[in-house]
Short mmCIF file of C-alpha atoms in Angstrom, two decimals:
data_model
loop_
_atom_site.label_atom_id
_atom_site.label_comp_id
_atom_site.label_asym_id
_atom_site.label_seq_id
_atom_site.Cartn_x
_atom_site.Cartn_y
_atom_site.Cartn_z
CA UNK A 1 -56.89 -12.90 -23.24
CA UNK A 2 -54.28 -12.20 -24.91
CA UNK A 3 -50.40 -12.68 -25.58
CA UNK A 4 -47.89 -10.86 -26.35
CA UNK A 5 -47.35 -8.21 -23.65
CA UNK A 6 -44.77 -5.04 -23.93
CA UNK A 7 -43.95 -3.46 -21.18
CA UNK A 8 -42.06 -0.62 -21.94
CA UNK A 9 -45.85 0.06 -24.31
CA UNK A 10 -47.83 -0.71 -20.53
CA UNK A 11 -45.63 1.66 -18.93
CA UNK A 12 -45.10 4.48 -21.18
CA UNK A 13 -49.46 4.44 -22.16
CA UNK A 14 -50.85 3.97 -18.50
CA UNK A 15 -50.52 7.43 -17.57
CA UNK A 16 -51.69 8.79 -20.93
CA UNK A 17 -55.21 7.22 -21.38
CA UNK A 18 -57.95 9.09 -20.41
CA UNK A 19 -61.29 7.60 -21.08
CA UNK A 20 -64.92 8.55 -21.68
CA UNK A 21 -67.69 6.20 -21.07
CA UNK A 22 -71.26 5.96 -22.22
CA UNK A 23 -73.47 3.61 -20.88
CA UNK A 24 -77.10 1.97 -22.01
CA UNK A 25 -77.66 -0.01 -19.29
CA UNK A 26 -81.23 -1.27 -20.22
CA UNK A 27 -82.82 -2.74 -16.69
CA UNK A 28 -79.27 -0.95 -14.64
CA UNK A 29 -78.90 2.17 -15.17
CA UNK A 30 -76.96 3.22 -12.06
CA UNK A 31 -72.80 2.77 -12.13
CA UNK A 32 -71.49 0.25 -9.57
CA UNK A 33 -75.40 -1.47 -9.21
CA UNK A 34 -75.37 -4.60 -7.17
CA UNK A 35 -74.40 -7.47 -9.82
CA UNK A 36 -76.23 -9.95 -11.64
CA UNK A 37 -73.92 -12.77 -11.16
CA UNK A 38 -73.27 -12.66 -7.69
CA UNK A 39 -74.39 -15.72 -6.01
CA UNK A 40 -77.10 -15.56 -3.11
CA UNK A 41 -76.02 -14.47 -0.10
CA UNK A 42 -74.30 -17.25 3.01
CA UNK A 43 -76.18 -15.05 5.30
CA UNK A 44 -79.06 -13.44 5.39
CA UNK A 45 -77.72 -10.57 7.11
CA UNK A 46 -75.00 -10.51 4.07
CA UNK A 47 -78.04 -10.17 1.78
CA UNK A 48 -77.35 -8.19 -1.18
CA UNK A 49 -78.72 -4.18 -2.62
CA UNK A 50 -82.15 -5.05 -5.01
CA UNK A 51 -81.27 -5.08 -8.35
CA UNK A 52 -82.84 -2.21 -9.89
CA UNK A 53 -84.51 -2.81 -13.36
CA UNK A 54 -86.46 -0.62 -16.27
CA UNK A 55 -88.99 -2.65 -15.43
CA UNK A 56 -90.35 -4.01 -12.63
CA UNK A 57 -89.90 -8.34 -13.35
CA UNK A 58 -92.01 -10.66 -10.84
CA UNK A 59 -90.37 -12.63 -7.40
CA UNK A 60 -93.27 -15.62 -7.94
CA UNK A 61 -92.87 -16.01 -12.55
CA UNK A 62 -91.62 -19.63 -13.65
CA UNK A 63 -89.02 -17.00 -16.06
CA UNK A 64 -86.87 -14.76 -16.68
CA UNK A 65 -86.22 -12.16 -19.94
CA UNK A 66 -84.30 -9.04 -19.30
CA UNK A 67 -81.79 -7.30 -21.93
CA UNK A 68 -79.37 -5.23 -21.62
CA UNK A 69 -77.35 -3.06 -24.06
CA UNK A 70 -73.61 -1.54 -23.11
CA UNK A 71 -71.48 0.64 -25.06
CA UNK A 72 -68.49 2.22 -24.14
CA UNK A 73 -66.30 4.98 -25.85
CA UNK A 74 -62.55 5.25 -25.00
CA UNK A 75 -59.72 8.03 -26.08
CA UNK A 76 -56.01 8.42 -25.84
CA UNK A 77 -53.71 11.21 -27.21
CA UNK A 78 -50.56 10.81 -28.80
CA UNK A 79 -47.70 9.93 -26.69
CA UNK A 80 -43.73 9.26 -26.94
CA UNK A 81 -42.74 5.38 -27.77
CA UNK A 82 -39.10 4.24 -27.34
CA UNK A 83 -40.33 1.41 -30.25
CA UNK A 84 -43.44 0.23 -31.58
CA UNK A 85 -44.08 -3.22 -32.47
CA UNK A 86 -47.29 -4.86 -33.81
CA UNK A 87 -48.67 -5.93 -31.10
CA UNK A 88 -47.89 -2.80 -29.72
CA UNK A 89 -50.60 0.73 -27.09
CA UNK A 90 -50.53 2.90 -29.99
CA UNK A 91 -48.32 5.76 -29.59
CA UNK A 92 -50.70 8.13 -31.77
CA UNK A 93 -53.68 9.57 -30.68
CA UNK A 94 -57.01 7.27 -31.25
CA UNK A 95 -60.73 6.46 -30.18
CA UNK A 96 -62.90 3.10 -30.10
CA UNK A 97 -66.66 2.21 -29.00
CA UNK A 98 -68.23 -0.99 -27.85
CA UNK A 99 -71.00 -2.26 -28.05
CA UNK A 100 -72.31 -5.83 -26.05
CA UNK A 101 -76.04 -6.24 -26.01
CA UNK A 102 -77.66 -9.44 -23.87
CA UNK A 103 -80.36 -10.85 -23.72
CA UNK A 104 -80.86 -12.83 -20.54
CA UNK A 105 -83.89 -15.82 -20.34
CA UNK A 106 -84.54 -18.20 -17.90
CA UNK A 107 -87.40 -20.80 -16.19
CA UNK A 108 -88.03 -22.30 -13.45
CA UNK A 109 -88.33 -25.95 -14.55
CA UNK A 110 -89.55 -27.11 -10.52
CA UNK A 111 -88.52 -25.20 -6.86
CA UNK A 112 -85.18 -26.85 -6.89
CA UNK A 113 -83.94 -27.11 -11.08
CA UNK A 114 -83.46 -23.66 -13.30
CA UNK A 115 -81.97 -23.49 -16.68
CA UNK A 116 -80.42 -20.68 -18.64
CA UNK A 117 -79.62 -19.16 -22.02
CA UNK A 118 -78.13 -15.69 -22.71
CA UNK A 119 -77.52 -14.57 -25.55
CA UNK A 120 -74.64 -11.88 -27.46
CA UNK A 121 -73.91 -8.89 -29.78
CA UNK A 122 -71.18 -8.06 -29.97
CA UNK A 123 -70.08 -4.96 -32.41
CA UNK A 124 -67.41 -2.41 -32.24
CA UNK A 125 -63.13 -2.59 -30.49
CA UNK A 126 -60.82 -0.96 -27.69
CA UNK A 127 -58.26 1.24 -28.73
CA UNK A 128 -55.03 -0.49 -30.36
CA UNK A 129 -57.41 -3.72 -30.88
CA UNK A 130 -56.70 -4.32 -26.98
CA UNK A 131 -53.57 -5.53 -27.75
CA UNK A 132 -50.62 -3.65 -25.82
CA UNK A 133 -51.90 -3.46 -22.54
CA UNK A 134 -52.07 -6.06 -19.52
CA UNK A 135 -54.71 -4.44 -17.91
CA UNK A 136 -56.61 -2.65 -20.68
CA UNK A 137 -58.60 -0.36 -20.66
CA UNK A 138 -62.09 -2.02 -21.46
CA UNK A 139 -63.54 -5.54 -20.22
CA UNK A 140 -66.34 -5.71 -23.21
CA UNK A 141 -63.15 -6.23 -25.73
CA UNK A 142 -62.10 -9.77 -27.04
CA UNK A 143 -58.85 -9.45 -28.30
CA UNK A 144 -59.79 -11.39 -31.84
CA UNK A 145 -61.93 -8.57 -33.86
CA UNK A 146 -62.41 -11.04 -36.38
CA UNK A 147 -64.94 -12.51 -34.70
CA UNK A 148 -67.63 -10.50 -36.55
CA UNK A 149 -70.54 -9.31 -35.06
CA UNK A 150 -72.86 -12.44 -35.33
CA UNK A 151 -76.00 -12.92 -32.30
CA UNK A 152 -73.92 -16.24 -30.58
CA UNK A 153 -74.95 -18.24 -27.02
CA UNK A 154 -73.07 -16.14 -23.98
CA UNK A 155 -74.35 -18.71 -21.89
CA UNK A 156 -76.47 -21.87 -21.01
CA UNK A 157 -77.03 -23.85 -18.11
CA UNK A 158 -78.05 -25.84 -15.27
CA UNK A 159 -78.87 -25.15 -12.07
CA UNK A 160 -80.29 -27.43 -9.38
CA UNK A 161 -80.68 -27.59 -5.60
CA UNK A 162 -80.10 -30.02 -3.26
CA UNK A 163 -81.21 -28.83 0.28
CA UNK A 164 -79.18 -29.19 3.02
CA UNK A 165 -81.92 -27.63 5.69
CA UNK A 166 -85.15 -27.21 5.71
CA UNK A 167 -84.74 -23.40 7.21
CA UNK A 168 -84.52 -21.55 4.24
CA UNK A 169 -83.48 -17.51 3.70
CA UNK A 170 -84.18 -14.88 0.55
CA UNK A 171 -81.66 -15.10 -1.98
CA UNK A 172 -82.13 -12.15 -4.56
CA UNK A 173 -84.13 -13.16 -7.72
CA UNK A 174 -81.68 -11.76 -11.45
CA UNK A 175 -79.92 -13.35 -14.26
CA UNK A 176 -78.17 -16.03 -13.05
CA UNK A 177 -80.58 -16.84 -9.94
CA UNK A 178 -84.30 -17.05 -10.22
CA UNK A 179 -85.32 -18.82 -6.38
CA UNK A 180 -86.53 -16.37 -3.79
CA UNK A 181 -86.03 -18.52 -0.96
CA UNK A 182 -83.17 -21.23 -0.99
CA UNK A 183 -81.91 -22.65 2.60
CA UNK A 184 -79.20 -22.19 4.61
CA UNK A 185 -77.38 -24.98 4.08
CA UNK A 186 -77.60 -26.27 0.76
CA UNK A 187 -75.65 -28.72 -2.56
CA UNK A 188 -75.74 -26.43 -5.70
CA UNK A 189 -74.99 -27.86 -9.14
CA UNK A 190 -74.38 -26.43 -11.83
CA UNK A 191 -73.90 -27.71 -15.87
CA UNK A 192 -72.66 -25.54 -18.72
CA UNK A 193 -71.60 -22.78 -20.97
CA UNK A 194 -70.96 -20.37 -18.26
CA UNK A 195 -68.33 -17.78 -17.60
CA UNK A 196 -65.70 -18.92 -14.81
CA UNK A 197 -65.58 -15.54 -13.16
CA UNK A 198 -69.58 -15.49 -13.17
CA UNK A 199 -68.91 -17.48 -9.78
CA UNK A 200 -65.40 -17.32 -9.10
CA UNK A 201 -63.56 -14.48 -7.87
CA UNK A 202 -66.63 -11.88 -7.99
CA UNK A 203 -67.21 -8.64 -5.89
CA UNK A 204 -70.25 -6.43 -5.05
CA UNK A 205 -68.19 -3.13 -5.80
CA UNK A 206 -65.81 -3.96 -8.68
CA UNK A 207 -66.81 -7.07 -10.98
CA UNK A 208 -69.16 -6.18 -13.81
CA UNK A 209 -67.61 -4.05 -16.66
CA UNK A 210 -71.66 -3.53 -17.75
CA UNK A 211 -71.96 -1.38 -13.86
CA UNK A 212 -68.91 -0.89 -12.72
CA UNK A 213 -65.24 0.01 -13.49
CA UNK A 214 -64.59 -1.39 -17.31
CA UNK A 215 -60.79 -2.72 -16.45
CA UNK A 216 -59.49 -5.74 -17.64
CA UNK A 217 -57.68 -6.13 -14.04
CA UNK A 218 -60.16 -4.47 -12.07
CA UNK A 219 -63.20 -6.42 -13.11
CA UNK A 220 -62.03 -9.66 -12.36
CA UNK A 221 -57.96 -10.53 -11.13
CA UNK A 222 -55.28 -9.83 -13.20
CA UNK A 223 -53.63 -12.35 -11.90
CA UNK A 224 -56.34 -15.17 -12.74
CA UNK A 225 -55.74 -17.17 -15.89
CA UNK A 226 -59.23 -17.86 -15.95
CA UNK A 227 -60.54 -21.09 -17.99
CA UNK A 228 -62.48 -19.45 -21.43
CA UNK A 229 -62.68 -18.88 -24.61
CA UNK A 230 -61.79 -15.97 -26.59
CA UNK A 231 -65.38 -14.52 -25.78
CA UNK A 232 -64.84 -15.37 -21.44
CA UNK A 233 -66.70 -18.33 -22.08
CA UNK A 234 -66.02 -22.25 -21.32
CA UNK A 235 -68.71 -25.55 -20.63
CA UNK A 236 -67.83 -26.75 -16.99
CA UNK A 237 -69.28 -28.15 -14.01
CA UNK A 238 -69.53 -26.18 -11.12
CA UNK A 239 -70.58 -27.45 -7.30
CA UNK A 240 -70.57 -25.41 -4.32
CA UNK A 241 -71.47 -25.88 -0.87
CA UNK A 242 -73.29 -22.90 1.20
CA UNK A 243 -73.60 -22.28 4.78
CA UNK A 244 -74.94 -19.90 6.95
CA UNK A 245 -71.89 -17.95 7.52
CA UNK A 246 -69.22 -19.82 4.28
CA UNK A 247 -69.37 -21.05 1.21
CA UNK A 248 -67.05 -23.18 -0.98
CA UNK A 249 -67.66 -23.71 -4.91
CA UNK A 250 -65.33 -25.79 -7.18
CA UNK A 251 -65.54 -26.01 -10.52
CA UNK A 252 -64.29 -28.57 -13.68
CA UNK A 253 -63.65 -26.45 -16.63
CA UNK A 254 -62.45 -26.66 -19.89
CA UNK A 255 -59.62 -25.01 -21.91
CA UNK A 256 -59.15 -23.99 -24.68
CA UNK A 257 -57.69 -25.38 -27.86
CA UNK A 258 -55.13 -22.95 -28.71
CA UNK A 259 -53.94 -19.79 -26.28
CA UNK A 260 -57.02 -16.91 -26.11
CA UNK A 261 -58.89 -19.92 -28.91
CA UNK A 262 -62.40 -19.46 -29.55
CA UNK A 263 -62.65 -23.99 -30.20
CA UNK A 264 -62.62 -25.43 -26.00
CA UNK A 265 -60.00 -28.66 -25.59
CA UNK A 266 -62.72 -31.23 -25.61
CA UNK A 267 -60.22 -33.94 -24.09
CA UNK A 268 -59.38 -33.37 -20.88
CA UNK A 269 -56.34 -35.83 -20.49
CA UNK A 270 -54.51 -32.42 -22.26
CA UNK A 271 -56.68 -29.68 -20.95
CA UNK A 272 -58.90 -28.66 -18.30
CA UNK A 273 -58.41 -25.98 -14.83
CA UNK A 274 -59.92 -27.02 -11.73
CA UNK A 275 -60.67 -23.72 -8.90
CA UNK A 276 -61.16 -23.62 -6.03
CA UNK A 277 -62.96 -20.88 -3.82
CA UNK A 278 -63.70 -19.96 -0.06
CA UNK A 279 -65.64 -17.32 1.24
CA UNK A 280 -66.71 -16.21 4.29
CA UNK A 281 -68.85 -13.79 6.32
CA UNK A 282 -67.38 -13.24 9.08
CA UNK A 283 -69.04 -11.08 11.73
CA UNK A 284 -68.02 -7.50 12.76
CA UNK A 285 -69.04 -6.21 15.65
CA UNK A 286 -71.97 -8.29 15.29
CA UNK A 287 -72.10 -7.77 12.39
CA UNK A 288 -71.27 -9.45 8.69
CA UNK A 289 -70.02 -5.68 6.34
CA UNK A 290 -67.12 -8.34 5.47
CA UNK A 291 -66.94 -10.50 2.10
CA UNK A 292 -63.56 -12.51 1.80
CA UNK A 293 -62.71 -14.90 -1.24
CA UNK A 294 -59.77 -17.46 -1.45
CA UNK A 295 -59.52 -18.67 -4.65
CA UNK A 296 -56.71 -21.00 -6.27
CA UNK A 297 -56.56 -22.45 -10.22
CA UNK A 298 -54.82 -24.97 -11.84
CA UNK A 299 -54.78 -24.92 -15.22
CA UNK A 300 -53.57 -28.24 -17.55
CA UNK A 301 -52.95 -26.03 -21.41
CA UNK A 302 -50.30 -27.16 -24.53
CA UNK A 303 -48.56 -24.26 -22.42
CA UNK A 304 -44.87 -23.45 -23.27
CA UNK A 305 -42.77 -22.33 -21.45
CA UNK A 306 -40.52 -18.99 -21.28
CA UNK A 307 -38.13 -20.23 -19.71
CA UNK A 308 -37.90 -22.56 -22.26
CA UNK A 309 -38.95 -20.26 -25.43
CA UNK A 310 -35.93 -17.47 -24.47
CA UNK A 311 -33.16 -20.27 -24.35
CA UNK A 312 -33.92 -21.20 -27.53
CA UNK A 313 -33.81 -18.35 -29.15
CA UNK A 314 -30.52 -17.99 -27.57
CA UNK A 315 -28.55 -21.46 -29.18
CA UNK A 316 -30.40 -20.02 -32.55
CA UNK A 317 -33.21 -22.94 -32.85
CA UNK A 318 -36.22 -19.97 -33.37
CA UNK A 319 -35.51 -16.83 -35.28
CA UNK A 320 -37.00 -15.45 -32.23
CA UNK A 321 -38.36 -15.52 -28.50
CA UNK A 322 -41.89 -18.11 -29.91
CA UNK A 323 -43.70 -19.20 -26.73
CA UNK A 324 -46.13 -21.71 -28.96
CA UNK A 325 -42.80 -23.36 -30.14
CA UNK A 326 -42.56 -26.94 -28.88
CA UNK A 327 -44.04 -29.78 -29.04
CA UNK A 328 -47.35 -31.05 -28.03
CA UNK A 329 -47.07 -31.47 -24.39
CA UNK A 330 -49.74 -30.19 -21.13
CA UNK A 331 -48.30 -28.39 -18.42
CA UNK A 332 -49.81 -26.66 -15.36
CA UNK A 333 -50.02 -23.10 -14.52
CA UNK A 334 -51.28 -22.15 -10.99
CA UNK A 335 -51.94 -19.18 -8.73
CA UNK A 336 -54.28 -17.88 -6.09
CA UNK A 337 -56.31 -14.97 -4.83
CA UNK A 338 -57.23 -13.04 -2.34
CA UNK A 339 -60.62 -10.44 -2.68
CA UNK A 340 -62.96 -8.61 -0.04
CA UNK A 341 -65.12 -6.65 0.03
CA UNK A 342 -65.82 -4.18 3.74
CA UNK A 343 -69.87 -1.81 4.18
CA UNK A 344 -68.06 1.06 6.50
CA UNK A 345 -71.13 3.01 5.89
CA UNK A 346 -74.67 3.02 4.28
CA UNK A 347 -73.14 4.59 1.73
CA UNK A 348 -69.59 3.50 1.12
CA UNK A 349 -68.43 0.90 0.42
CA UNK A 350 -64.52 -0.73 -0.51
CA UNK A 351 -62.99 -3.87 -1.88
CA UNK A 352 -60.01 -5.22 -3.22
CA UNK A 353 -57.72 -7.45 -4.56
CA UNK A 354 -54.42 -9.60 -4.43
CA UNK A 355 -53.61 -12.40 -7.38
CA UNK A 356 -50.19 -14.42 -8.37
CA UNK A 357 -49.44 -16.66 -10.53
CA UNK A 358 -46.23 -18.98 -10.50
CA UNK A 359 -45.34 -16.58 -14.19
CA UNK A 360 -43.44 -19.29 -15.68
CA UNK A 361 -45.95 -20.44 -18.19
CA UNK A 362 -47.16 -18.57 -20.64
CA UNK A 363 -50.69 -16.61 -20.34
CA UNK A 364 -53.59 -19.22 -21.47
CA UNK A 365 -56.91 -17.65 -21.05
CA UNK A 366 -56.85 -13.86 -19.97
CA UNK A 367 -53.98 -11.75 -19.82
CA UNK A 368 -49.79 -11.18 -19.40
CA UNK A 369 -50.74 -10.10 -15.53
CA UNK A 370 -48.26 -12.54 -12.93
CA UNK A 371 -49.25 -10.36 -9.95
CA UNK A 372 -52.06 -7.75 -9.27
CA UNK A 373 -52.88 -5.88 -6.35
CA UNK A 374 -55.73 -3.02 -6.20
CA UNK A 375 -57.54 -1.46 -3.75
CA UNK A 376 -60.47 0.61 -4.12
CA UNK A 377 -64.28 2.17 -2.99
CA UNK A 378 -67.74 3.18 -4.08
CA UNK A 379 -69.11 6.01 -2.79
CA UNK A 380 -74.05 5.86 -3.24
CA UNK A 381 -75.44 8.91 -4.11
CA UNK A 382 -77.45 10.06 -0.18
CA UNK A 383 -75.84 13.37 -0.84
CA UNK A 384 -77.46 14.16 -4.15
CA UNK A 385 -79.93 12.88 -3.09
CA UNK A 386 -79.78 10.06 -5.88
CA UNK A 387 -79.42 6.95 -3.61
CA UNK A 388 -79.04 4.80 -6.91
CA UNK A 389 -76.29 6.55 -7.81
CA UNK A 390 -72.96 5.02 -7.29
CA UNK A 391 -69.14 7.21 -8.05
CA UNK A 392 -65.90 5.26 -7.98
CA UNK A 393 -62.19 5.23 -7.82
CA UNK A 394 -59.60 1.93 -7.32
CA UNK A 395 -55.96 1.70 -7.77
CA UNK A 396 -54.54 -1.17 -9.23
CA UNK A 397 -50.99 -2.25 -9.72
CA UNK A 398 -49.53 -5.52 -12.45
CA UNK A 399 -46.60 -7.43 -12.88
CA UNK A 400 -44.72 -9.32 -15.07
CA UNK A 401 -42.05 -11.99 -13.72
CA UNK A 402 -38.66 -11.78 -14.93
CA UNK A 403 -36.15 -15.02 -16.40
CA UNK A 404 -32.92 -14.45 -13.76
CA UNK A 405 -30.51 -16.33 -15.04
CA UNK A 406 -29.67 -19.62 -13.32
CA UNK A 407 -27.12 -20.61 -10.63
CA UNK A 408 -26.21 -23.96 -10.18
CA UNK A 409 -24.30 -25.40 -7.44
CA UNK A 410 -21.34 -28.17 -7.24
CA UNK A 411 -20.95 -32.17 -8.68
CA UNK A 412 -23.13 -32.57 -10.74
CA UNK A 413 -26.18 -30.88 -7.96
CA UNK A 414 -28.45 -27.69 -9.61
CA UNK A 415 -29.74 -25.21 -7.76
CA UNK A 416 -31.48 -23.32 -10.91
CA UNK A 417 -33.35 -20.42 -9.74
CA UNK A 418 -35.93 -19.66 -13.56
CA UNK A 419 -38.24 -17.75 -12.34
CA UNK A 420 -38.89 -14.10 -10.17
CA UNK A 421 -41.08 -11.62 -8.60
#
C-alpha cells in the first residue's frame, strides 16, 4: 500500500531476491490449501476441497472459533545499485521476519444470518520496510512500521442470505461462511469492516499469503488499486447474486483519507470505491473445471495526477515532483482485471491474472503497478504420499506507465496524449 516506487531499483533488485519462508499455520499446515475466504461455489460441480484443520470443526454448531499464526522470514544479499534513496529497496544485504496472528470468530444468528469478528496482531516487518518494490515479496507486511503490534479488529461484518430458490447445494464452512447448505439461486448481503480482496479477485491457487504464494502481485492483481486502509481493510456494503453456473458481486466501499492512510474517508462525496465482478463456471468436457472472473473498479478520492506533478516541477512551482502538492479535489481512477483457474488433473491446477489501470492518477490504496500479468500452477503431493502438500510456481510481470510529450493539433484544437503503456 505504497507510494514512491523507484523503477530502476525494482529492476536491479528482483533477480537477487532470495526468500526463505517459515510458515506456522495453526489449523492449515499444507502449502496451498483452500483459501478460507473463497466463496461457496456457484455450482455443486465446482465444490472446492475442504480446508484441513489441526482440530475438527463442527458442521452443525452455530459458532466458529479458530486461530492461525503465520511467520515469514526472508533475506537478500547485497547488490549494486546506480542510486539509492529513502524509498528504494536497500542495496546492502538484509533479512526480516513478519508475524501475523489471527483469531477468527463467527456466529449463526439464524439459518440465513451470520456475524463475524476477526482479530489480528502484526509484528516484525519486511525487507527494506516493504519499500522499493511494486510487487513486494511479503504480503503480510504493510508500508507503515509505526502502526505497532497492538491487536486490532481486522473484520467485523454481518452476512444475510436471501433465498431465491428452494433447491439447495453444499457450501464449505469456514471463518467467512458458516452455512453448510445454501440456495442455488440467492442474494447475499454483507456489511461491515472487511477486506475487499476477501471477495474480489480471489483464486483457489493464488490468493492467500498464509497458505500459498507470498508476493503482493501474485496473491493479488497488482493493478487492482482496491479500497483499503494501511492494513488492507475497509468498510463496505457487498451485494452478491449467485446462480448455478455464475455469480455477480458489487461492493461500495470507503477509501482512505490520504494515500495509504489508516483512517477512512466517511464522506462519500469526497471518496468512495465501486467494485464489480462477474464469476463464470463454464462446462468443459462436461465438467466445470474452469473458473473465470472479470473484474472492474472505479475509485473516487483526493488523488494527484502524475503529469500535473511533473509539470509543476518543470515550471518551478515545486522543488521536486510531488504527487500530493495539489488542492483538495476528487478525481477518478479505474481499471480492469481477468482472473482464471483450471483443474488440469487430479493433482495439478493452473491459474493466471491480467490487470490494467489507467495509470494517470496516483496509486492510492495498494501498489505502484499499472499493468500486471501472471501465470502459475501448483502440484499436490500425491506422488510422494502427502496429498495435502502443495508445491507451486508462478511468473509475474508488472509495469508502470510513462509520461510522453504531449502532441497538439492546429487551429487551437489540442489532441494530446498524456499517458502511454
